[in-house]
Amino acid sequence: MALLELEDLHVYYGNIHALKGVSLHVEAGEIVALLGANGAGKSTTLNTVSGLLRPRRGSVRLEGDDLIRVPPHRIVERGVVQVPEGRRIFGQLTVLENLEMGAFTRTDPQGVKEDLERVFTLFPRLKERAGQVAGTLSGGEQQMLAIGRALMARPRVLLMDEPSMGLAPLLVEQIFDAIQEINRQGTTILLVEQNAYMALQVAHRGYVLQTGQVVLSGPAEQLRENPEVKRAYLGG
């Protein structure tokens, strides 16, 4: 049984049919990349998993338990946590307060303290900036904070929506190094990313979405060598 499984998802925005039967699965311990052009349905897929959108048809299951009617905050409590596109940090709060907000649903103070140290080890810059107002951070620092805040919820499945968007190349490498380290520490990741080259470097498997449908899937190395993927996403 897959840790996370989506089956035949149909999602609409009004009359617009955004997802047209999307099915995919993520095994425990994997990084799975979800690729596609703007408007392909990638963020819609993540938002459906998070409970922010409700499908008209289909299922989202975590270890066999259907999440479709589970409220978003309960989905977080079950261990499915999203790093949203565009960071969406709390700009008026400090770095530390943002991280504490990530642990809002938890009732284990010692565990929260341990995870805070884990985040500071992963992103030493956040420890240096702990008392700084988050809205004054650089774009890269804000992305680190968005990831750190999600980790404070102790996710089993981390949903990442465009973590490299708008970042300089050096920061992109740092973010992807962090993604691999988070995975090595035991967190399963479903990664939406426009930078297909970097995504397929770190992922175990991938899916390609096109106008709301899965058109390709397979091991990351096969997708890297696929002529269609090369032409459309890798500049080949």
mmCIF file of C-alpha atoms in Angstrom:
data_model
loop_
_atom_site.group_PDB
_atom_site.id
_atom_site.type_symbol
_atom_site.label_atom_id
_atom_site.label_comp_id
_atom_site.label_asym_id
_atom_site.label_seq_id
_atom_site.Cartn_x
_atom_site.Cartn_y
_atom_site.Cartn_z
ATOM 1 C CA MET A 1 0.000 0.000 0.000
ATOM 2 C CA ALA A 2 1.348 3.412 -0.990
ATOM 3 C CA LEU A 3 1.780 6.054 1.709
ATOM 4 C CA LEU A 4 -0.128 8.588 -0.423
ATOM 5 C CA GLU A 5 -2.404 7.617 -3.288
ATOM 6 C CA LEU A 6 -4.508 9.784 -5.601
ATOM 7 C CA GLU A 7 -7.016 8.006 -7.795
ATOM 8 C CA ASP A 8 -9.102 9.421 -10.662
ATOM 9 C CA LEU A 9 -9.224 12.983 -9.311
ATOM 10 C CA HIS A 10 -11.596 15.350 -11.092
ATOM 11 C CA VAL A 11 -11.423 18.933 -9.824
ATOM 12 C CA TYR A 12 -13.262 21.963 -11.160
ATOM 13 C CA TYR A 13 -13.021 25.734 -10.793
ATOM 14 C CA GLY A 14 -16.604 26.606 -11.619
ATOM 15 C CA ASN A 15 -17.086 25.163 -15.100
ATOM 16 C CA ILE A 16 -13.353 24.778 -15.729
ATOM 17 C CA HIS A 17 -12.283 21.128 -15.543
ATOM 18 C CA ALA A 18 -8.827 21.532 -13.948
ATOM 19 C CA LEU A 19 -7.952 17.908 -13.108
ATOM 20 C CA LYS A 20 -9.241 15.231 -15.455
ATOM 21 C CA GLY A 21 -8.738 11.887 -13.777
ATOM 22 C CA VAL A 22 -5.329 12.369 -12.154
ATOM 23 C CA SER A 23 -3.946 9.239 -10.498
ATOM 24 C CA LEU A 24 -0.555 8.929 -8.843
ATOM 25 C CA HIS A 25 1.072 7.380 -5.795
ATOM 26 C CA VAL A 26 3.957 8.187 -3.473
ATOM 27 C CA GLU A 27 5.708 5.433 -1.544
ATOM 28 C CA ALA A 28 7.161 5.999 1.911
ATOM 29 C CA GLY A 29 10.662 7.445 1.672
ATOM 30 C CA GLU A 30 10.371 8.699 -1.904
ATOM 31 C CA ILE A 31 10.775 12.065 -3.527
ATOM 32 C CA VAL A 32 8.246 12.201 -6.357
ATOM 33 C CA ALA A 33 8.371 15.113 -8.812
ATOM 34 C CA LEU A 34 5.244 16.532 -10.442
ATOM 35 C CA LEU A 35 6.178 18.391 -13.625
ATOM 36 C CA GLY A 36 4.235 20.396 -16.159
ATOM 37 C CA ALA A 37 3.720 23.808 -17.711
ATOM 38 C CA ASN A 38 1.869 26.650 -16.023
ATOM 39 C CA GLY A 39 -1.811 25.776 -15.789
ATOM 40 C CA ALA A 40 -1.211 22.029 -16.086
ATOM 41 C CA GLY A 41 -2.818 21.348 -12.692
ATOM 42 C CA LYS A 42 0.211 20.873 -10.445
ATOM 43 C CA SER A 43 -0.773 23.292 -7.667
ATOM 44 C CA THR A 44 -4.384 22.159 -7.964
ATOM 45 C CA THR A 45 -3.216 18.617 -7.265
ATOM 46 C CA LEU A 46 -1.343 19.661 -4.112
ATOM 47 C CA ASN A 47 -4.219 21.837 -2.906
ATOM 48 C CA THR A 48 -6.592 18.905 -3.344
ATOM 49 C CA VAL A 49 -4.329 16.665 -1.276
ATOM 50 C CA SER A 50 -4.200 19.380 1.415
ATOM 51 C CA GLY A 51 -7.994 19.608 1.533
ATOM 52 C CA LEU A 52 -8.073 23.185 0.252
ATOM 53 C CA LEU A 53 -9.967 21.980 -2.828
ATOM 54 C CA ARG A 54 -12.606 19.256 -3.001
ATOM 55 C CA PRO A 55 -12.783 16.984 -6.042
ATOM 56 C CA ARG A 56 -16.093 16.162 -7.675
ATOM 57 C CA ARG A 57 -14.832 12.629 -8.145
ATOM 58 C CA GLY A 58 -11.910 10.529 -7.045
ATOM 59 C CA SER A 59 -10.025 9.804 -3.838
ATOM 60 C CA VAL A 60 -6.975 10.900 -1.858
ATOM 61 C CA ARG A 61 -5.772 8.217 0.545
ATOM 62 C CA LEU A 62 -3.099 8.274 3.221
ATOM 63 C CA GLU A 63 -2.143 4.686 4.060
ATOM 64 C CA GLY A 64 -5.555 3.637 2.769
ATOM 65 C CA ASP A 65 -7.579 6.240 4.734
ATOM 66 C CA ASP A 66 -9.589 8.579 2.521
ATOM 67 C CA LEU A 67 -8.840 12.261 3.176
ATOM 68 C CA ILE A 68 -11.479 13.765 0.881
ATOM 69 C CA ARG A 69 -13.856 14.823 3.680
ATOM 70 C CA VAL A 70 -11.159 15.546 6.259
ATOM 71 C CA PRO A 71 -10.738 19.283 7.082
ATOM 72 C CA PRO A 72 -7.355 20.795 6.121
ATOM 73 C CA HIS A 73 -6.155 21.246 9.716
ATOM 74 C CA ARG A 74 -6.905 17.590 10.452
ATOM 75 C CA ILE A 75 -4.954 16.581 7.342
ATOM 76 C CA VAL A 76 -1.976 18.480 8.797
ATOM 77 C CA GLU A 77 -2.434 16.627 12.073
ATOM 78 C CA ARG A 78 -2.314 13.347 10.133
ATOM 79 C CA GLY A 79 1.072 14.331 8.748
ATOM 80 C CA VAL A 80 0.423 15.833 5.297
ATOM 81 C CA VAL A 81 1.861 19.362 5.254
ATOM 82 C CA GLN A 82 2.241 21.821 2.381
ATOM 83 C CA VAL A 83 4.924 24.405 1.648
ATOM 84 C CA PRO A 84 2.813 26.779 -0.468
ATOM 85 C CA GLU A 85 3.826 28.485 -3.673
ATOM 86 C CA GLY A 86 5.084 31.996 -2.969
ATOM 87 C CA ARG A 87 6.223 31.176 0.613
ATOM 88 C CA ARG A 88 3.218 32.789 2.371
ATOM 89 C CA ILE A 89 5.083 33.366 5.583
ATOM 90 C CA PHE A 90 3.624 35.596 8.301
ATOM 91 C CA GLY A 91 5.483 38.766 7.386
ATOM 92 C CA GLN A 92 4.742 40.702 10.586
ATOM 93 C CA LEU A 93 5.909 37.890 12.888
ATOM 94 C CA THR A 94 9.499 37.020 13.697
ATOM 95 C CA VAL A 95 11.289 34.016 12.248
ATOM 96 C CA LEU A 96 10.892 32.169 15.550
ATOM 97 C CA GLU A 97 7.185 33.015 15.776
ATOM 98 C CA ASN A 98 6.660 31.705 12.227
ATOM 99 C CA LEU A 99 8.327 28.437 13.173
ATOM 100 C CA GLU A 100 6.239 28.177 16.327
ATOM 101 C CA MET A 101 3.104 28.657 14.202
ATOM 102 C CA GLY A 102 4.141 25.566 12.230
ATOM 103 C CA ALA A 103 3.862 23.541 15.457
ATOM 104 C CA PHE A 104 0.468 25.030 16.383
ATOM 105 C CA THR A 105 -1.386 21.694 16.303
ATOM 106 C CA ARG A 106 1.206 19.845 18.398
ATOM 107 C CA THR A 107 1.056 19.039 22.110
ATOM 108 C CA ASP A 108 4.591 17.703 22.679
ATOM 109 C CA PRO A 109 6.788 20.624 23.872
ATOM 110 C CA GLN A 110 9.973 18.549 23.999
ATOM 111 C CA GLY A 111 9.417 17.277 20.467
ATOM 112 C CA VAL A 112 8.748 20.817 19.257
ATOM 113 C CA LYS A 113 12.010 21.959 20.831
ATOM 114 C CA GLU A 114 13.889 19.128 19.128
ATOM 115 C CA ASP A 115 12.355 19.959 15.758
ATOM 116 C CA LEU A 116 13.232 23.629 16.180
ATOM 117 C CA GLU A 117 16.868 22.627 16.607
ATOM 118 C CA ARG A 118 16.541 20.365 13.562
ATOM 119 C CA VAL A 119 15.315 23.324 11.480
ATOM 120 C CA PHE A 120 18.135 25.541 12.771
ATOM 121 C CA THR A 121 20.674 22.841 11.901
ATOM 122 C CA LEU A 122 19.217 22.509 8.402
ATOM 123 C CA PHE A 123 19.028 26.288 7.909
ATOM 124 C CA PRO A 124 21.626 28.022 10.144
ATOM 125 C CA ARG A 125 20.599 31.376 8.629
ATOM 126 C CA LEU A 126 17.218 31.071 10.355
ATOM 127 C CA LYS A 127 18.906 30.663 13.731
ATOM 128 C CA GLU A 128 20.900 33.833 13.066
ATOM 129 C CA ARG A 129 17.672 35.644 12.129
ATOM 130 C CA ALA A 130 15.407 34.108 14.793
ATOM 131 C CA GLY A 131 14.353 37.462 16.242
ATOM 132 C CA GLN A 132 14.070 39.250 12.893
ATOM 133 C CA VAL A 133 10.703 40.193 11.389
ATOM 134 C CA ALA A 134 10.106 37.630 8.651
ATOM 135 C CA GLY A 135 8.915 40.150 6.079
ATOM 136 C CA THR A 136 12.403 41.713 6.021
ATOM 137 C CA LEU A 137 14.148 38.471 5.021
ATOM 138 C CA SER A 138 15.518 37.897 1.531
ATOM 139 C CA GLY A 139 13.564 35.683 -0.858
ATOM 140 C CA GLY A 140 15.849 32.730 -0.227
ATOM 141 C CA GLU A 141 15.605 33.151 3.537
ATOM 142 C CA GLN A 142 11.822 33.343 3.295
ATOM 143 C CA GLN A 143 11.800 30.064 1.356
ATOM 144 C CA MET A 144 13.943 28.456 4.046
ATOM 145 C CA LEU A 145 11.462 29.747 6.621
ATOM 146 C CA ALA A 146 8.470 28.383 4.703
ATOM 147 C CA ILE A 147 10.112 24.949 4.569
ATOM 148 C CA GLY A 148 11.154 25.153 8.225
ATOM 149 C CA ARG A 149 7.648 26.136 9.294
ATOM 150 C CA ALA A 150 6.240 23.082 7.507
ATOM 151 C CA LEU A 151 8.837 20.817 9.152
ATOM 152 C CA MET A 152 7.702 22.059 12.571
ATOM 153 C CA ALA A 153 4.444 20.166 11.993
ATOM 154 C CA ARG A 154 6.580 16.980 11.767
ATOM 155 C CA PRO A 155 5.196 15.876 8.373
ATOM 156 C CA ARG A 156 5.146 12.339 7.095
ATOM 157 C CA VAL A 157 4.433 13.688 3.604
ATOM 158 C CA LEU A 158 5.775 17.114 2.650
ATOM 159 C CA LEU A 159 4.043 18.787 -0.299
ATOM 160 C CA MET A 160 6.359 21.367 -1.872
ATOM 161 C CA ASP A 161 4.987 23.858 -4.411
ATOM 162 C CA GLU A 162 7.667 25.579 -6.527
ATOM 163 C CA PRO A 163 10.346 25.907 -3.816
ATOM 164 C CA SER A 164 12.934 27.380 -6.205
ATOM 165 C CA MET A 165 10.673 30.029 -7.747
ATOM 166 C CA GLY A 166 12.376 33.411 -8.029
ATOM 167 C CA LEU A 167 15.630 32.334 -6.418
ATOM 168 C CA ALA A 168 19.185 32.877 -7.637
ATOM 169 C CA PRO A 169 20.984 29.749 -8.903
ATOM 170 C CA LEU A 170 23.172 29.400 -5.802
ATOM 171 C CA LEU A 171 20.117 29.535 -3.534
ATOM 172 C CA VAL A 172 18.308 27.031 -5.751
ATOM 173 C CA GLU A 173 21.145 24.573 -5.129
ATOM 174 C CA GLN A 174 20.937 25.189 -1.372
ATOM 175 C CA ILE A 175 17.187 24.580 -1.358
ATOM 176 C CA PHE A 176 17.543 21.330 -3.307
ATOM 177 C CA ASP A 177 20.343 20.185 -1.007
ATOM 178 C CA ALA A 178 17.941 20.799 1.889
ATOM 179 C CA ILE A 179 15.173 18.838 0.122
ATOM 180 C CA GLN A 180 17.483 15.846 -0.195
ATOM 181 C CA GLU A 181 18.547 16.098 3.444
ATOM 182 C CA ILE A 182 14.918 16.313 4.618
ATOM 183 C CA ASN A 183 14.212 13.167 2.615
ATOM 184 C CA ARG A 184 17.268 11.400 4.032
ATOM 185 C CA GLN A 185 15.960 12.172 7.511
ATOM 186 C CA GLY A 186 12.804 10.193 6.694
ATOM 187 C CA THR A 187 10.268 12.609 5.215
ATOM 188 C CA THR A 188 8.439 11.602 2.039
ATOM 189 C CA ILE A 189 8.140 14.447 -0.495
ATOM 190 C CA LEU A 190 5.779 15.267 -3.353
ATOM 191 C CA LEU A 191 7.547 18.051 -5.242
ATOM 192 C CA VAL A 192 5.993 20.470 -7.738
ATOM 193 C CA GLU A 193 8.766 22.318 -9.525
ATOM 194 C CA GLN A 194 9.188 24.346 -12.731
ATOM 195 C CA ASN A 195 12.922 23.626 -12.681
ATOM 196 C CA ALA A 196 12.515 20.158 -14.139
ATOM 197 C CA TYR A 197 16.255 19.566 -14.395
ATOM 198 C CA MET A 198 16.813 20.044 -10.648
ATOM 199 C CA ALA A 199 13.620 18.204 -9.720
ATOM 200 C CA LEU A 200 14.609 15.120 -11.707
ATOM 201 C CA GLN A 201 18.104 15.224 -10.205
ATOM 202 C CA VAL A 202 16.730 14.713 -6.676
ATOM 203 C CA ALA A 203 13.530 12.740 -7.335
ATOM 204 C CA HIS A 204 13.163 8.973 -7.387
ATOM 205 C CA ARG A 205 10.168 9.043 -9.739
ATOM 206 C CA GLY A 206 8.135 11.631 -11.586
ATOM 207 C CA TYR A 207 4.840 12.411 -13.273
ATOM 208 C CA VAL A 208 4.220 14.889 -16.081
ATOM 209 C CA LEU A 209 0.905 16.731 -16.104
ATOM 210 C CA GLN A 210 -0.569 18.303 -19.210
ATOM 211 C CA THR A 211 -3.915 20.137 -19.163
ATOM 212 C CA GLY A 212 -5.026 18.292 -16.040
ATOM 213 C CA GLN A 213 -3.980 14.798 -17.059
ATOM 214 C CA VAL A 214 -0.965 12.593 -16.365
ATOM 215 C CA VAL A 215 0.694 12.062 -19.742
ATOM 216 C CA LEU A 216 4.000 10.521 -18.634
ATOM 217 C CA SER A 217 5.351 8.808 -15.530
ATOM 218 C CA GLY A 218 8.327 6.725 -14.525
ATOM 219 C CA PRO A 219 11.684 6.666 -12.763
ATOM 220 C CA ALA A 220 13.407 10.046 -12.728
ATOM 221 C CA GLU A 221 16.357 8.854 -14.803
ATOM 222 C CA GLN A 222 14.007 7.600 -17.537
ATOM 223 C CA LEU A 223 12.145 10.898 -17.610
ATOM 224 C CA ARG A 224 15.460 12.783 -17.872
ATOM 225 C CA GLU A 225 16.234 10.797 -21.027
ATOM 226 C CA ASN A 226 12.723 10.971 -22.503
ATOM 227 C CA PRO A 227 12.795 13.030 -25.745
ATOM 228 C CA GLU A 228 9.456 14.722 -25.006
ATOM 229 C CA VAL A 229 10.550 15.726 -21.505
ATOM 230 C CA LYS A 230 13.897 16.947 -22.836
ATOM 231 C CA ARG A 231 12.222 19.070 -25.494
ATOM 232 C CA ALA A 232 9.483 20.514 -23.296
ATOM 233 C CA TYR A 233 11.174 20.917 -19.910
ATOM 234 C CA LEU A 234 14.933 20.376 -20.085
ATOM 235 C CA GLY A 235 15.851 22.553 -23.033
ATOM 236 C CA GLY A 236 16.968 19.573 -25.095
#
